[in-house]
Amino acid sequence: MSRTTAFIFAHPDDESFLCACLIKQLAEQGEKPVLLLATRGDAGKKNGDVGHLTNEELGAQREQEMMKAASILGLSQVEHLGYPDGKLKEIEEGEFIERVIHFILEHKPEVVVTFPEDGGNFHPDHMTISKIATSAVLSGRCPSVQKLYYISSNTLKENGHHPSIALDTEPYWSMKAEALHAHESQIYAIRRYFGDLESFPENRRYESFVLAWERGAWYPPRLEKSIYDGII
C-alpha cells in the first residue's frame, strides 16, 4: 500500500528548486507525493520575460508550467489555494489554516514537507506558509501526519538542527533540470540559483531535509535513509 507525502509551499517552482529529487524518488518507489501551493506565483514578473503580462495572465501561465513540471516529477496531485502572490502574511490566519487542514484531511499524508521558519531565504511568503503548515500539523486535527520535515536552512544549522536526510541530485540531475526548465517564466531566478542547468553547481548538489517534528517530539536528532523511517 502506497504512502503519501504532502509538500506544502508558497509558489510554483518551490518544489523543483528544493525537492525535485525527493518527489521523483517517492514516485518511482510507488509512493504518492502531493503538492499544495498557496499562490499561483502571479507577481513573479522580474524573473523572466513576462513583465508584459497581467497578474492574472502570469498566474495562468505558471499553473500551466506547474502542470508540466508535475508530470516530470511524478506528482500525483497539485492544488492551488490561489492567494495573492507576495501577500500571504495578509491572509486571515484561521481561514488559511483551515484550508491547509482540509488538504491534509483529503489526502491523509503520513509526512508533510514545508519551508523552515525562516523560509530558507527570509521570503515573507515562505515564512508564512511554514507557519501555516506547521500550525495545521499541530492542530490535533490531522491524525494521519506522523512526521514534519523542514527544508534545511542556514538558520536551522546555526541552531544545531542538521539534515536528517540529504539526497544527492547527481543521479537525478537531468530530471531536475527538466522540471526547472518547465518553469520558464522564472528562468532568471533559476539561472541565478543553479547556473545554466547543464550540470549541478556543487553548492546546490544536495536536497536536504531536517526532521522538525515526529509524533509530538521536536527536532529528534536522527540520521535517516528515508522520510518513511519509523512510520507506523
Coordinates of N, CA, C and O in Angstrom, one line a residue, residues 9-190:
F9 N 4.0 24.4 -0.2 CA 4.9 25.5 -0.5 C 4.1 26.7 -0.9 O 2.8 26.7 -0.9
A10 N 4.8 27.8 -1.2 CA 4.2 29.1 -1.5 C 3.9 29.3 -3.0 O 2.8 29.8 -3.4
H11 N 4.9 28.9 -3.8 CA 4.8 29.3 -5.2 C 5.1 28.1 -6.1 O 5.9 27.2 -5.7
P12 N 4.5 28.1 -7.3 CA 5.0 27.1 -8.3 C 6.5 27.3 -8.6 O 7.0 28.5 -8.7
D13 N 7.3 26.3 -8.6 CA 8.7 26.2 -8.8 C 9.4 25.9 -7.4 O 10.5 25.4 -7.4
D14 N 8.8 26.2 -6.3 CA 9.4 25.9 -5.0 C 9.8 24.4 -4.9 O 10.8 24.0 -4.5
E15 N 8.9 23.6 -5.4 CA 9.1 22.1 -5.4 C 10.2 21.7 -6.2 O 11.0 20.8 -5.8
S16 N 10.4 22.3 -7.4 CA 11.5 21.9 -8.3 C 12.9 22.4 -7.8 O 13.9 21.8 -7.9
F17 N 12.9 23.6 -7.2 CA 14.1 24.2 -6.6 C 14.6 23.3 -5.5 O 15.8 23.0 -5.4
L18 N 13.7 22.9 -4.6 CA 14.0 22.4 -3.3 C 14.0 20.9 -3.1 O 14.7 20.3 -2.3
C19 N 13.1 20.2 -3.8 CA 12.9 18.8 -3.6 C 12.4 18.0 -4.8 O 11.7 17.0 -4.6
A20 N 12.9 18.4 -6.0 CA 12.5 17.6 -7.2 C 12.9 16.1 -7.1 O 12.2 15.2 -7.4
C21 N 14.1 15.9 -6.5 CA 14.7 14.6 -6.5 C 13.9 13.7 -5.5 O 13.7 12.5 -5.7
L22 N 13.6 14.3 -4.3 CA 12.8 13.6 -3.3 C 11.5 13.2 -3.9 O 11.0 12.0 -3.8
I23 N 10.8 14.1 -4.6 CA 9.5 13.8 -5.1 C 9.6 12.7 -6.2 O 8.8 11.8 -6.1
K24 N 10.6 12.8 -7.0 CA 10.7 11.8 -8.1 C 11.0 10.4 -7.5 O 10.5 9.4 -7.9
Q25 N 11.9 10.4 -6.5 CA 12.3 9.2 -5.8 C 11.0 8.5 -5.2 O 10.8 7.3 -5.4
L26 N 10.2 9.3 -4.5 CA 9.0 8.7 -3.9 C 8.1 8.2 -5.0 O 7.5 7.1 -4.9
A27 N 7.9 8.9 -6.1 CA 7.0 8.5 -7.2 C 7.5 7.1 -7.8 O 6.7 6.2 -8.0
E28 N 8.8 7.0 -8.0 CA 9.4 5.8 -8.6 C 9.3 4.6 -7.6 O 9.3 3.5 -8.1
Q29 N 9.2 4.9 -6.3 CA 9.0 3.8 -5.3 C 7.6 3.4 -5.1 O 7.3 2.6 -4.3
G30 N 6.7 4.0 -5.9 CA 5.3 3.7 -5.8 C 4.5 4.4 -4.7 O 3.4 4.1 -4.4
E31 N 5.2 5.5 -4.1 CA 4.5 6.3 -3.1 C 3.7 7.4 -3.8 O 3.8 7.5 -5.0
K32 N 3.1 8.2 -3.0 CA 2.2 9.2 -3.5 C 2.5 10.6 -3.0 O 2.1 11.0 -2.0
P33 N 3.4 11.3 -3.8 CA 3.7 12.7 -3.5 C 2.6 13.7 -4.0 O 2.2 13.6 -5.1
V34 N 2.1 14.5 -3.1 CA 1.1 15.5 -3.5 C 1.6 16.9 -3.1 O 2.4 17.1 -2.2
L35 N 1.1 17.9 -3.8 CA 1.6 19.3 -3.7 C 0.5 20.3 -3.5 O -0.5 20.3 -4.2
L36 N 0.6 21.1 -2.4 CA -0.3 22.2 -2.2 C 0.5 23.5 -2.3 O 1.5 23.7 -1.6
L37 N 0.0 24.4 -3.2 CA 0.7 25.7 -3.4 C -0.3 26.8 -2.9 O -1.4 26.9 -3.3
A38 N 0.2 27.7 -2.1 CA -0.6 28.8 -1.6 C -0.9 29.9 -2.6 O -2.0 30.5 -2.5
T39 N 0.0 30.1 -3.6 CA -0.3 31.1 -4.6 C -0.1 30.5 -6.0 O 0.5 29.4 -6.1
R40 N -0.5 31.3 -7.0 CA -0.2 30.9 -8.4 C 1.1 31.5 -8.9 O 1.4 31.3 -10.1
G41 N 1.8 32.2 -8.0 CA 3.0 32.9 -8.4 C 2.8 34.1 -9.4 O 3.6 34.4 -10.2
D42 N 1.6 34.7 -9.2 CA 1.2 35.7 -10.2 C 1.9 37.1 -10.1 O 1.7 37.9 -10.9
A43 N 2.8 37.2 -9.1 CA 3.5 38.5 -9.0 C 5.0 38.4 -9.5 O 5.8 39.3 -9.4
G44 N 5.4 37.2 -9.9 CA 6.8 36.9 -10.2 C 7.2 37.4 -11.6 O 7.6 36.6 -12.5
K45 N 7.2 38.7 -11.8 CA 7.4 39.3 -13.1 C 8.9 39.7 -13.4 O 9.2 40.0 -14.5
K46 N 9.7 39.6 -12.4 CA 11.1 40.1 -12.5 C 12.1 38.9 -12.8 O 13.2 39.2 -13.1
N47 N 11.5 37.7 -12.9 CA 12.4 36.5 -13.0 C 12.3 35.9 -14.4 O 12.8 34.8 -14.6
G48 N 11.7 36.6 -15.4 CA 11.6 36.1 -16.7 C 11.1 37.2 -17.6 O 10.9 38.3 -17.2
D49 N 10.9 36.8 -18.9 CA 10.4 37.8 -19.9 C 8.9 37.8 -19.9 O 8.2 37.6 -20.9
V50 N 8.3 38.2 -18.7 CA 6.9 38.2 -18.5 C 6.3 39.5 -18.0 O 5.2 39.5 -17.5
G51 N 7.1 40.5 -18.0 CA 6.7 41.8 -17.5 C 5.5 42.4 -18.2 O 4.8 43.3 -17.6
H52 N 5.2 42.0 -19.4 CA 4.1 42.5 -20.2 C 2.8 41.8 -19.8 O 1.7 42.3 -20.2
L53 N 2.8 40.8 -19.0 CA 1.6 40.0 -18.6 C 0.9 40.7 -17.4 O 1.6 41.2 -16.5
T54 N -0.4 40.6 -17.3 CA -1.1 40.9 -16.1 C -0.9 39.9 -15.1 O -0.4 38.7 -15.4
N55 N -1.2 40.2 -13.8 CA -1.0 39.1 -12.8 C -1.9 37.9 -13.1 O -1.5 36.8 -12.9
E56 N -3.1 38.1 -13.6 CA -4.0 37.0 -14.0 C -3.4 36.2 -15.1 O -3.4 34.9 -15.0
E57 N -2.8 36.8 -16.1 CA -2.2 36.1 -17.2 C -1.0 35.3 -16.7 O -0.8 34.1 -17.1
L58 N -0.1 35.9 -15.9 CA 1.0 35.2 -15.4 C 0.6 34.1 -14.5 O 1.2 33.0 -14.6
G59 N -0.4 34.3 -13.6 CA -0.8 33.2 -12.8 C -1.3 32.0 -13.6 O -1.0 30.8 -13.3
A60 N -2.0 32.2 -14.7 CA -2.5 31.2 -15.6 C -1.3 30.5 -16.2 O -1.3 29.2 -16.4
Q61 N -0.3 31.2 -16.7 CA 0.9 30.6 -17.3 C 1.6 29.8 -16.3 O 2.1 28.7 -16.6
R62 N 1.8 30.3 -15.1 CA 2.5 29.5 -14.1 C 1.8 28.2 -13.7 O 2.4 27.2 -13.3
E63 N 0.5 28.2 -13.7 CA -0.3 27.0 -13.5 C 0.0 26.0 -14.5 O 0.2 24.8 -14.3
Q64 N 0.1 26.4 -15.8 CA 0.4 25.5 -16.9 C 1.9 25.0 -16.8 O 2.1 23.8 -17.0
E65 N 2.8 25.9 -16.4 CA 4.2 25.4 -16.2 C 4.2 24.4 -15.0 O 5.0 23.4 -15.1
M66 N 3.4 24.6 -14.0 CA 3.4 23.7 -12.9 C 2.9 22.3 -13.3 O 3.4 21.3 -12.9
M67 N 1.9 22.3 -14.2 CA 1.4 21.0 -14.7 C 2.4 20.3 -15.4 O 2.6 19.0 -15.3
K68 N 3.2 21.0 -16.2 CA 4.3 20.3 -16.9 C 5.4 19.8 -16.0 O 5.8 18.6 -16.1
A69 N 5.7 20.6 -15.0 CA 6.7 20.1 -14.0 C 6.2 18.9 -13.2 O 6.9 18.0 -12.9
A70 N 4.9 19.0 -12.9 CA 4.3 17.9 -12.1 C 4.4 16.6 -12.8 O 4.6 15.5 -12.2
S71 N 4.2 16.6 -14.1 CA 4.3 15.4 -15.0 C 5.7 14.9 -15.0 O 5.9 13.6 -14.9
I72 N 6.7 15.7 -15.0 CA 8.1 15.3 -15.0 C 8.5 14.7 -13.6 O 9.1 13.7 -13.6
L73 N 8.0 15.3 -12.6 CA 8.3 14.9 -11.2 C 7.6 13.7 -10.7 O 8.0 13.0 -9.8
G74 N 6.4 13.4 -11.3 CA 5.6 12.3 -10.9 C 4.6 12.6 -9.7 O 4.2 11.8 -9.0
L75 N 4.3 13.9 -9.6 CA 3.3 14.3 -8.6 C 2.0 13.7 -8.9 O 1.5 13.8 -10.0
S76 N 1.3 13.2 -7.8 CA 0.0 12.6 -8.0 C -1.1 13.7 -8.1 O -2.1 13.5 -8.7
Q77 N -0.9 14.8 -7.4 CA -1.9 15.8 -7.3 C -1.2 17.2 -7.0 O -0.3 17.3 -6.3
V78 N -1.7 18.2 -7.7 CA -1.3 19.6 -7.4 C -2.5 20.4 -7.2 O -3.5 20.4 -8.0
E79 N -2.6 21.1 -6.1 CA -3.7 22.0 -5.8 C -3.2 23.4 -5.5 O -2.1 23.6 -4.8
H80 N -3.9 24.4 -5.9 CA -3.6 25.8 -5.7 C -4.6 26.5 -4.8 O -5.8 26.4 -5.1
L81 N -4.2 27.2 -3.7 CA -5.1 27.9 -2.9 C -5.5 29.2 -3.5 O -6.6 29.8 -3.3
G82 N -4.6 29.8 -4.4 CA -5.0 31.0 -5.2 C -4.9 32.3 -4.4 O -5.4 33.3 -4.9
Y83 N -4.1 32.3 -3.3 CA -3.9 33.5 -2.6 C -3.0 34.5 -3.4 O -2.2 34.0 -4.2
P84 N -3.1 35.8 -3.2 CA -2.2 36.7 -3.9 C -0.7 36.5 -3.6 O -0.3 36.4 -2.5
D85 N 0.1 36.4 -4.7 CA 1.5 36.2 -4.5 C 2.1 37.4 -3.8 O 1.8 38.6 -4.2
G86 N 3.0 37.2 -2.9 CA 3.6 38.2 -2.1 C 2.8 38.8 -1.0 O 3.3 39.7 -0.3
K87 N 1.6 38.3 -0.7 CA 0.8 38.9 0.3 C 0.2 37.8 1.3 O -0.8 38.0 1.9
L88 N 0.9 36.7 1.4 CA 0.4 35.6 2.3 C 0.3 36.1 3.7 O -0.6 35.6 4.4
K89 N 1.1 36.9 4.2 CA 1.1 37.4 5.6 C -0.2 38.2 5.8 O -0.5 38.4 7.0
E90 N -0.9 38.7 4.8 CA -2.1 39.5 5.0 C -3.3 38.6 5.0 O -4.4 39.1 5.3
I91 N -3.2 37.3 4.7 CA -4.4 36.4 4.7 C -4.8 36.1 6.1 O -4.0 35.9 7.0
E92 N -6.1 36.1 6.4 CA -6.6 35.8 7.7 C -6.1 34.4 8.1 O -6.4 33.4 7.4
E93 N -5.5 34.3 9.2 CA -4.7 33.1 9.6 C -5.7 31.9 9.8 O -5.4 30.8 9.4
G94 N -6.8 32.1 10.5 CA -7.7 31.0 10.8 C -8.2 30.3 9.5 O -8.2 29.1 9.4
E95 N -8.6 31.1 8.5 CA -9.1 30.6 7.2 C -8.0 29.9 6.5 O -8.2 28.8 6.0
F96 N -6.8 30.4 6.5 CA -5.6 29.8 5.9 C -5.4 28.5 6.4 O -5.2 27.5 5.7
I97 N -5.3 28.4 7.7 CA -5.0 27.1 8.4 C -6.1 26.1 8.1 O -5.8 24.9 7.8
E98 N -7.4 26.5 8.1 CA -8.5 25.6 7.8 C -8.3 25.0 6.4 O -8.6 23.8 6.2
R99 N -7.9 25.8 5.4 CA -7.8 25.3 4.0 C -6.6 24.3 3.9 O -6.7 23.3 3.2
V100 N -5.6 24.5 4.7 CA -4.5 23.6 4.7 C -4.9 22.3 5.4 O -4.6 21.2 4.9
I101 N -5.6 22.4 6.5 CA -6.1 21.2 7.2 C -7.0 20.4 6.2 O -6.9 19.2 6.2
H102 N -7.9 21.1 5.5 CA -8.7 20.4 4.6 C -7.9 19.6 3.5 O -8.3 18.4 3.2
F103 N -6.9 20.2 3.0 CA -6.0 19.4 2.1 C -5.4 18.2 2.7 O -5.4 17.1 2.1
I104 N -4.9 18.4 4.0 CA -4.3 17.2 4.7 C -5.3 16.1 4.9 O -5.1 14.9 4.7
L105 N -6.5 16.5 5.4 CA -7.6 15.6 5.6 C -8.0 14.8 4.4 O -8.3 13.6 4.4
E106 N -8.0 15.5 3.3 CA -8.4 14.9 2.0 C -7.4 13.9 1.6 O -7.7 12.8 1.1
H107 N -6.1 14.1 1.7 CA -5.0 13.3 1.2 C -4.4 12.3 2.2 O -3.7 11.4 1.8
K108 N -4.6 12.6 3.5 CA -4.1 11.8 4.6 C -2.6 11.4 4.5 O -2.2 10.2 4.6
P109 N -1.8 12.4 4.4 CA -0.3 12.1 4.3 C 0.2 11.7 5.6 O -0.2 12.1 6.7
E110 N 1.2 10.7 5.6 CA 1.9 10.4 6.8 C 3.0 11.4 7.1 O 3.4 11.6 8.2
V111 N 3.5 12.1 6.0 CA 4.6 13.0 6.1 C 4.2 14.4 5.5 O 3.6 14.4 4.4
V112 N 4.6 15.5 6.1 CA 4.5 16.8 5.5 C 5.8 17.4 5.4 O 6.7 17.3 6.3
V113 N 6.1 18.1 4.2 CA 7.4 18.8 4.0 C 7.0 20.2 3.6 O 6.2 20.5 2.8
T114 N 7.7 21.2 4.3 CA 7.5 22.6 4.0 C 8.7 23.4 4.3 O 9.8 22.8 4.6
F115 N 8.6 24.7 4.2 CA 9.8 25.6 4.5 C 10.0 25.6 6.0 O 9.1 25.4 6.8
P116 N 11.3 25.9 6.4 CA 11.6 26.2 7.8 C 11.0 27.5 8.2 O 10.5 28.3 7.4
E117 N 11.1 27.8 9.5 CA 10.5 29.1 10.0 C 11.1 30.3 9.3 O 10.4 31.3 9.1
D118 N 12.4 30.3 8.9 CA 13.0 31.4 8.3 C 12.7 31.5 6.8 O 13.2 32.4 6.1
G119 N 11.9 30.5 6.3 CA 11.6 30.5 4.9 C 12.7 30.1 4.0 O 12.6 30.1 2.7
G120 N 13.9 29.7 4.6 CA 15.0 29.4 3.8 C 15.8 30.6 3.3 O 17.0 30.6 3.3
N121 N 15.1 31.7 3.0 CA 15.8 32.9 2.5 C 15.0 34.1 3.0 O 15.2 35.2 2.5
F122 N 14.2 34.0 4.0 CA 13.5 35.1 4.7 C 12.5 35.7 3.8 O 12.0 36.8 4.0
H123 N 12.0 35.0 2.7 CA 10.9 35.5 1.9 C 9.7 35.4 2.7 O 9.3 34.4 3.3
P124 N 8.9 36.5 2.8 CA 7.7 36.6 3.7 C 6.7 35.5 3.3 O 6.1 34.9 4.2
D125 N 6.5 35.2 2.1 CA 5.6 34.1 1.7 C 6.0 32.8 2.2 O 5.2 31.9 2.6
H126 N 7.3 32.5 2.1 CA 7.9 31.2 2.5 C 7.7 31.1 4.0 O 7.4 30.0 4.5
M127 N 8.0 32.2 4.7 CA 7.9 32.1 6.2 C 6.4 31.9 6.6 O 6.1 31.2 7.6
T128 N 5.5 32.6 5.9 CA 4.1 32.4 6.3 C 3.6 31.0 6.0 O 2.9 30.5 6.9
I129 N 3.9 30.4 4.9 CA 3.4 29.1 4.6 C 4.0 28.1 5.6 O 3.4 27.1 6.0
S130 N 5.2 28.3 6.0 CA 5.8 27.4 7.0 C 5.0 27.5 8.3 O 4.7 26.5 8.9
K131 N 4.7 28.7 8.7 CA 3.9 28.9 9.9 C 2.5 28.2 9.8 O 2.1 27.5 10.8
I132 N 1.9 28.4 8.7 CA 0.5 27.9 8.5 C 0.5 26.4 8.4 O -0.3 25.7 9.0
A133 N 1.5 25.8 7.6 CA 1.5 24.3 7.5 C 1.9 23.7 8.8 O 1.3 22.7 9.2
T134 N 2.8 24.3 9.6 CA 3.1 23.8 10.9 C 1.9 23.8 11.8 O 1.7 22.9 12.6
S135 N 1.2 24.9 11.8 CA 0.0 25.1 12.7 C -1.0 24.0 12.3 O -1.7 23.5 13.2
A136 N -1.2 23.7 11.0 CA -2.1 22.7 10.6 C -1.7 21.3 11.2 O -2.6 20.6 11.7
V137 N -0.4 21.0 11.0 CA 0.0 19.7 11.5 C -0.2 19.6 13.0 O -0.5 18.5 13.5
L138 N 0.1 20.7 13.7 CA 0.0 20.6 15.2 C -1.4 20.9 15.7 O -1.6 20.9 17.0
S139 N -2.4 21.1 14.9 CA -3.7 21.4 15.3 C -4.5 20.3 16.0 O -5.5 20.6 16.7
G140 N -4.0 19.1 15.9 CA -4.7 18.0 16.5 C -5.8 17.4 15.7 O -6.4 16.5 16.0
R141 N -5.9 18.0 14.5 CA -7.0 17.6 13.5 C -6.4 16.8 12.3 O -7.2 16.5 11.4
C142 N -5.2 16.5 12.3 CA -4.6 15.8 11.2 C -3.9 14.6 11.6 O -2.6 14.5 11.6
P143 N -4.6 13.6 12.1 CA -4.1 12.4 12.7 C -3.2 11.6 11.8 O -2.4 10.7 12.3
S144 N -3.3 11.7 10.5 CA -2.5 10.9 9.6 C -1.0 11.3 9.7 O -0.1 10.5 9.4
V145 N -0.8 12.5 10.0 CA 0.6 13.1 9.9 C 1.4 12.6 11.1 O 1.1 12.9 12.2
Q146 N 2.5 11.9 10.8 CA 3.4 11.4 11.8 C 4.7 12.2 11.9 O 5.4 12.2 12.9
K147 N 5.1 12.8 10.7 CA 6.4 13.5 10.7 C 6.2 14.8 9.9 O 5.5 14.8 8.9
L148 N 7.0 15.8 10.3 CA 7.0 17.1 9.6 C 8.5 17.4 9.4 O 9.3 17.4 10.3
Y149 N 8.8 17.6 8.1 CA 10.2 18.0 7.7 C 10.2 19.4 7.2 O 9.3 19.9 6.5
Y150 N 11.3 20.1 7.6 CA 11.6 21.4 7.0 C 12.8 21.3 6.0 O 13.7 20.5 6.2
I151 N 12.7 22.1 5.0 CA 13.8 22.2 4.1 C 15.0 22.8 4.9 O 14.8 23.8 5.7
S152 N 16.1 22.2 4.8 CA 17.3 22.7 5.6 C 17.6 24.1 5.3 O 17.5 24.5 4.1
S153 N 18.1 24.9 6.3 CA 18.5 26.3 6.0 C 19.7 26.6 6.9 O 20.0 25.9 7.9
N154 N 20.3 27.7 6.6 CA 21.5 28.1 7.4 C 21.0 28.4 8.9 O 21.7 28.1 9.8
T155 N 19.8 29.0 9.0 CA 19.4 29.3 10.4 C 19.2 28.0 11.2 O 19.5 27.9 12.4
L156 N 18.6 27.0 10.6 CA 18.4 25.7 11.3 C 19.8 25.1 11.7 O 19.9 24.7 12.8
K157 N 20.7 25.2 10.8 CA 22.1 24.6 11.1 C 22.7 25.4 12.2 O 23.3 24.9 13.1
E158 N 22.6 26.8 12.2 CA 23.1 27.6 13.3 C 22.5 27.3 14.6 O 23.2 27.5 15.6
N159 N 21.3 26.8 14.6 CA 20.6 26.5 15.8 C 20.8 25.0 16.2 O 20.1 24.5 17.1
G160 N 21.7 24.3 15.5 CA 22.0 22.9 15.8 C 21.1 21.9 15.2 O 21.2 20.7 15.6
H161 N 20.3 22.3 14.2 CA 19.4 21.3 13.6 C 19.9 21.0 12.2 O 19.7 21.7 11.3
H162 N 20.5 19.8 12.2 CA 21.2 19.4 10.9 C 20.3 18.5 10.1 O 19.4 17.8 10.7
P163 N 20.6 18.3 8.8 CA 19.7 17.5 8.0 C 19.6 16.1 8.5 O 20.7 15.5 8.9
S164 N 18.4 15.5 8.5 CA 18.2 14.1 8.8 C 18.4 13.3 7.5 O 18.8 12.1 7.6
I165 N 18.1 13.9 6.4 CA 18.3 13.3 5.1 C 18.9 14.3 4.1 O 18.5 15.4 4.1
A166 N 19.8 13.8 3.3 CA 20.4 14.6 2.2 C 20.5 13.8 1.0 O 21.1 12.7 1.0
L167 N 19.8 14.2 0.0 CA 19.7 13.4 -1.3 C 20.7 14.0 -2.3 O 20.6 15.2 -2.6
D168 N 21.5 13.2 -2.9 CA 22.5 13.7 -3.9 C 21.7 13.8 -5.2 O 21.0 12.9 -5.7
T169 N 21.7 15.0 -5.8 CA 20.9 15.3 -7.0 C 21.6 14.7 -8.3 O 20.9 14.7 -9.3
E170 N 22.9 14.3 -8.2 CA 23.6 13.9 -9.4 C 22.8 12.8 -10.2 O 22.7 13.0 -11.4
P171 N 22.4 11.7 -9.6 CA 21.7 10.7 -10.4 C 20.4 11.2 -11.0 O 19.9 10.6 -12.0
Y172 N 19.8 12.3 -10.5 CA 18.5 12.8 -11.0 C 18.7 14.1 -11.7 O 17.6 14.8 -11.9
W173 N 19.9 14.6 -11.9 CA 20.1 16.0 -12.3 C 19.3 16.3 -13.6 O 18.7 17.4 -13.8
S174 N 19.4 15.4 -14.6 CA 18.7 15.7 -15.9 C 17.2 15.9 -15.7 O 16.6 16.8 -16.3
M175 N 16.6 15.1 -14.8 CA 15.2 15.2 -14.5 C 14.9 16.5 -13.8 O 14.0 17.3 -14.1
K176 N 15.8 16.9 -12.8 CA 15.6 18.1 -12.0 C 15.7 19.3 -12.9 O 14.9 20.3 -12.8
A177 N 16.7 19.3 -13.8 CA 16.9 20.4 -14.8 C 15.7 20.5 -15.7 O 15.2 21.7 -16.0
E178 N 15.1 19.4 -16.1 CA 13.9 19.5 -17.0 C 12.8 20.1 -16.2 O 12.0 20.9 -16.8
A179 N 12.6 19.7 -15.0 CA 11.5 20.3 -14.2 C 11.7 21.8 -14.0 O 10.7 22.5 -14.0
L180 N 12.9 22.2 -13.7 CA 13.2 23.6 -13.6 C 12.9 24.3 -14.9 O 12.3 25.4 -14.9
H181 N 13.3 23.8 -16.0 CA 13.1 24.4 -17.3 C 11.6 24.6 -17.5 O 11.2 25.5 -18.3
A182 N 10.8 23.7 -17.0 CA 9.3 23.8 -17.2 C 8.8 25.1 -16.6 O 7.8 25.7 -17.2
H183 N 9.4 25.7 -15.6 CA 9.0 26.9 -15.0 C 9.7 28.1 -15.8 O 10.4 28.9 -15.2
E184 N 9.5 28.2 -17.1 CA 10.2 29.1 -18.0 C 10.0 30.5 -17.6 O 10.9 31.4 -17.9
S185 N 8.9 30.9 -17.0 CA 8.6 32.3 -16.7 C 9.6 32.8 -15.6 O 9.7 34.0 -15.3
Q186 N 10.2 31.8 -14.9 CA 11.1 32.2 -13.8 C 12.6 31.9 -14.1 O 13.4 31.7 -13.2
I187 N 12.9 31.8 -15.4 CA 14.2 31.3 -15.8 C 15.4 32.2 -15.2 O 16.5 31.7 -14.9
Y188 N 15.2 33.5 -15.0 CA 16.3 34.3 -14.5 C 16.6 33.9 -13.1 O 17.8 33.8 -12.7
A189 N 15.6 33.7 -12.3 CA 15.8 33.2 -10.9 C 16.5 31.8 -10.9 O 17.4 31.6 -10.1
I190 N 16.0 31.0 -11.8 CA 16.6 29.6 -11.8 C 18.1 29.7 -12.2 O 18.9 29.0 -11.6

